[in-house]
């Protein structure tokens, strides 16, 4: 029998775990990352954990401070804006690829996903609504077939998750975004790429506005 399970290295396991802990907010800005503790939790030696920390440092998610060790970075306002500027440009490119490569399968997947989003929202299933919206976005992203673009955008999404993870709990924002996704789906069905791009840019603008309004600037 063929073993279909994909084995990952200790470094990759530590890297994914730490990245998820940072993105979810479990590890907050200025929190220390203690190698021995992470190694114990993951049942690894300290070497792969150290390698994972080095990779996260190269990506700008953590900083090593003398006499303190590795600590989680916090994004500056400038960097948040830079990430959104990059996100919009990359998503614009992804939309171009998507509209060129879309098939009947993608049409069915996207419209079905939109029906699920609407159904979960009407039933007040907030977490399921947000999860299905992420699936909707991934349908578009993976349909591009451009692996480097997918990888980079996924990293951008991960870096921004620290700030936009609470948006799914904001009723006003979620209501607006569900309606926006309905229109995006309609633009896709009717092959209106420019309208799709314009609305996607507006969604990013609204997301950024909600983030700016929710920041505690005294402690930022």
Coordinates of C-alpha atoms in Angstrom, one line a residue:
X1 CA 0.0 0.0 0.0
X2 CA 1.2 3.5 -0.9
X3 CA 1.8 5.8 2.1
X4 CA -0.1 9.0 1.2
X5 CA 0.9 10.8 4.4
X6 CA 3.4 13.6 3.8
X7 CA 6.2 13.7 6.4
X8 CA 7.6 17.0 7.4
X9 CA 10.9 17.8 9.0
X10 CA 11.3 18.9 12.6
X11 CA 12.2 22.4 11.4
X12 CA 9.1 22.6 9.2
X13 CA 6.9 21.4 12.1
X14 CA 8.4 24.0 14.4
X15 CA 8.2 26.7 11.8
X16 CA 4.5 26.0 11.0
X17 CA 3.6 25.8 14.7
X18 CA 5.3 29.1 15.6
X19 CA 4.0 30.9 12.6
X20 CA 0.4 29.7 13.4
X21 CA 0.9 30.8 17.1
X22 CA 2.0 34.3 16.0
X23 CA -0.7 34.7 13.3
X24 CA -3.5 33.6 15.6
X25 CA -2.4 35.9 18.4
X26 CA -1.4 33.1 20.8
X27 CA 2.0 34.6 20.7
X28 CA 1.6 38.4 20.9
X29 CA 4.1 41.2 19.9
X30 CA 7.0 41.4 22.4
X31 CA 6.3 37.9 23.7
X32 CA 9.5 35.8 24.2
X33 CA 9.9 32.5 22.2
X34 CA 11.6 30.1 24.5
X35 CA 13.3 27.4 22.5
X36 CA 13.3 24.7 25.2
X37 CA 9.6 25.1 25.8
X38 CA 8.7 24.9 22.1
X39 CA 10.9 21.9 21.7
X40 CA 9.3 20.2 24.7
X41 CA 5.7 20.9 23.4
X42 CA 6.6 19.6 19.9
X43 CA 8.7 16.7 21.2
X44 CA 11.7 18.0 19.2
X45 CA 15.3 18.8 19.9
X46 CA 16.2 22.4 20.2
X47 CA 18.1 22.4 16.8
X48 CA 15.0 22.4 14.5
X49 CA 13.3 24.9 16.7
X50 CA 16.4 27.2 16.5
X51 CA 16.3 26.8 12.7
X52 CA 12.6 27.6 12.6
X53 CA 13.2 30.8 14.6
X54 CA 16.0 31.8 12.3
X55 CA 13.6 31.5 9.3
X56 CA 10.9 33.5 11.0
X57 CA 13.6 36.1 11.8
X58 CA 14.5 36.3 8.1
X59 CA 10.8 36.8 7.3
X60 CA 10.6 39.7 9.8
X61 CA 8.1 38.1 12.2
X62 CA 10.6 37.9 15.1
X63 CA 13.7 39.6 16.3
X64 CA 16.6 38.3 18.4
X65 CA 17.5 40.6 21.3
X66 CA 20.7 40.4 23.3
X67 CA 20.1 38.9 26.8
X68 CA 16.4 38.4 26.0
X69 CA 16.4 36.0 23.1
X70 CA 13.7 35.8 20.3
X71 CA 10.7 38.0 20.6
X72 CA 7.7 38.5 18.4
X73 CA 7.7 41.6 16.3
X74 CA 4.8 44.0 16.0
X75 CA 3.9 45.4 12.6
X76 CA 4.2 49.2 12.3
X77 CA 1.4 51.2 10.7
X78 CA 3.8 51.8 7.8
X79 CA 4.3 48.1 7.3
X80 CA 0.5 47.4 7.6
X81 CA -0.1 49.8 4.7
X82 CA 2.8 48.3 2.8
X83 CA 1.3 44.8 3.2
X84 CA -2.1 46.0 2.0
X85 CA -0.6 47.7 -1.0
X86 CA 1.2 44.5 -1.9
X87 CA -1.9 42.4 -1.2
X88 CA -4.0 44.5 -3.6
X89 CA -1.4 44.3 -6.4
X90 CA -0.9 40.6 -6.0
X91 CA -4.6 39.9 -5.8
X92 CA -5.1 42.0 -9.0
X93 CA -2.6 39.7 -10.7
X94 CA -4.4 36.6 -9.3
X95 CA -7.7 37.8 -10.6
X96 CA -6.2 38.2 -14.1
X97 CA -5.0 34.6 -13.9
X98 CA -8.3 33.4 -12.5
X99 CA -10.4 34.9 -15.2
X100 CA -8.1 33.4 -17.9
X101 CA -8.1 29.9 -16.4
X102 CA -11.6 29.6 -14.9
X103 CA -13.6 26.6 -15.8
X104 CA -17.1 25.2 -15.3
X105 CA -15.7 23.4 -12.2
X106 CA -14.7 26.8 -10.7
X107 CA -18.1 28.3 -11.5
X108 CA -19.8 25.5 -9.6
X109 CA -17.3 25.7 -6.6
X110 CA -17.6 29.4 -6.3
X111 CA -21.4 29.6 -6.6
X112 CA -21.8 26.7 -4.1
X113 CA -19.4 28.4 -1.7
X114 CA -21.4 31.6 -1.9
X115 CA -24.6 29.7 -1.1
X116 CA -22.9 28.2 1.9
X117 CA -21.7 31.7 3.0
X118 CA -25.2 33.1 2.8
X119 CA -26.7 30.1 4.6
X120 CA -24.3 30.2 7.5
X121 CA -24.7 33.9 7.8
X122 CA -28.5 33.7 7.9
X123 CA -28.2 31.0 10.6
X124 CA -25.9 33.4 12.6
X125 CA -23.0 30.9 12.3
X126 CA -20.3 33.5 12.4
X127 CA -17.3 31.2 12.5
X128 CA -18.6 29.0 9.7
X129 CA -19.4 32.1 7.6
X130 CA -15.8 33.4 8.0
X131 CA -14.3 29.9 7.3
X132 CA -16.4 29.5 4.1
X133 CA -15.4 33.0 3.0
X134 CA -11.8 31.9 3.3
X135 CA -12.6 28.8 1.2
X136 CA -14.2 31.1 -1.4
X137 CA -11.0 33.2 -1.6
X138 CA -8.9 30.0 -1.9
X139 CA -11.0 28.8 -4.8
X140 CA -10.0 31.9 -6.7
X141 CA -6.4 31.8 -5.5
X142 CA -5.7 28.1 -6.3
X143 CA -7.5 28.3 -9.6
X144 CA -4.7 30.6 -10.9
X145 CA -2.4 27.6 -11.0
X146 CA 0.5 30.0 -10.3
X147 CA 2.4 28.4 -7.4
X148 CA 4.8 31.2 -6.6
X149 CA 1.9 33.7 -6.6
X150 CA -0.1 31.4 -4.3
X151 CA 2.8 31.0 -1.9
X152 CA 3.5 34.8 -1.7
X153 CA -0.1 35.7 -1.1
X154 CA -0.5 33.0 1.5
X155 CA 2.4 34.5 3.4
X156 CA 0.9 38.0 3.1
X157 CA -2.4 36.7 4.5
X158 CA -0.6 35.0 7.3
X159 CA 1.4 38.2 8.2
X160 CA -1.8 40.3 8.3
X161 CA -3.8 37.7 10.3
X162 CA -2.5 39.2 13.6
X163 CA -4.4 42.3 12.8
X164 CA -7.4 41.2 10.8
X165 CA -8.3 38.0 12.7
X166 CA -10.9 39.8 14.9
X167 CA -12.7 41.3 11.8
X168 CA -14.8 38.1 11.5
X169 CA -16.3 38.9 14.9
X170 CA -17.3 42.4 13.8
X171 CA -21.0 42.2 12.8
X172 CA -21.1 45.3 10.7
X173 CA -18.0 44.4 8.8
X174 CA -19.1 40.8 8.2
X175 CA -22.6 41.9 7.0
X176 CA -20.9 44.3 4.5
X177 CA -18.4 41.7 3.4
X178 CA -21.0 39.0 2.8
X179 CA -22.9 41.4 0.5
X180 CA -19.6 42.3 -1.3
X181 CA -18.8 38.6 -1.9
X182 CA -22.3 38.1 -3.4
X183 CA -21.5 40.9 -5.9
X184 CA -18.0 39.4 -6.6
X185 CA -19.7 36.1 -7.4
X186 CA -22.1 37.9 -9.7
X187 CA -19.3 39.7 -11.5
X188 CA -17.5 36.3 -11.9
X189 CA -20.6 34.7 -13.3
X190 CA -21.1 37.6 -15.8
X191 CA -17.4 37.7 -16.7
X192 CA -17.0 41.3 -15.4
X193 CA -13.3 41.3 -14.5
X194 CA -12.9 45.1 -14.1
X195 CA -15.8 45.3 -11.7
X196 CA -14.5 42.3 -9.8
X197 CA -11.1 44.0 -9.4
X198 CA -12.6 47.3 -8.3
X199 CA -14.8 45.7 -5.7
X200 CA -11.9 43.6 -4.4
X201 CA -9.8 46.7 -3.9
X202 CA -12.7 48.3 -2.1
X203 CA -13.0 45.3 0.2
X204 CA -9.3 45.7 1.0
X205 CA -9.8 49.4 1.7
X206 CA -12.7 48.6 4.1
X207 CA -10.7 45.9 5.8
X208 CA -7.8 48.3 6.4
X209 CA -10.2 51.0 7.7
X210 CA -11.7 48.6 10.2
X211 CA -8.2 47.6 11.4
X212 CA -7.2 51.3 11.8
X213 CA -10.3 52.0 13.8
X214 CA -9.8 49.0 16.1
X215 CA -6.1 49.8 17.0
X216 CA -5.3 50.9 20.5
X217 CA -2.9 53.6 19.5
X218 CA -1.8 54.4 23.0
X219 CA -0.4 50.9 23.4
X220 CA 0.5 50.2 19.7

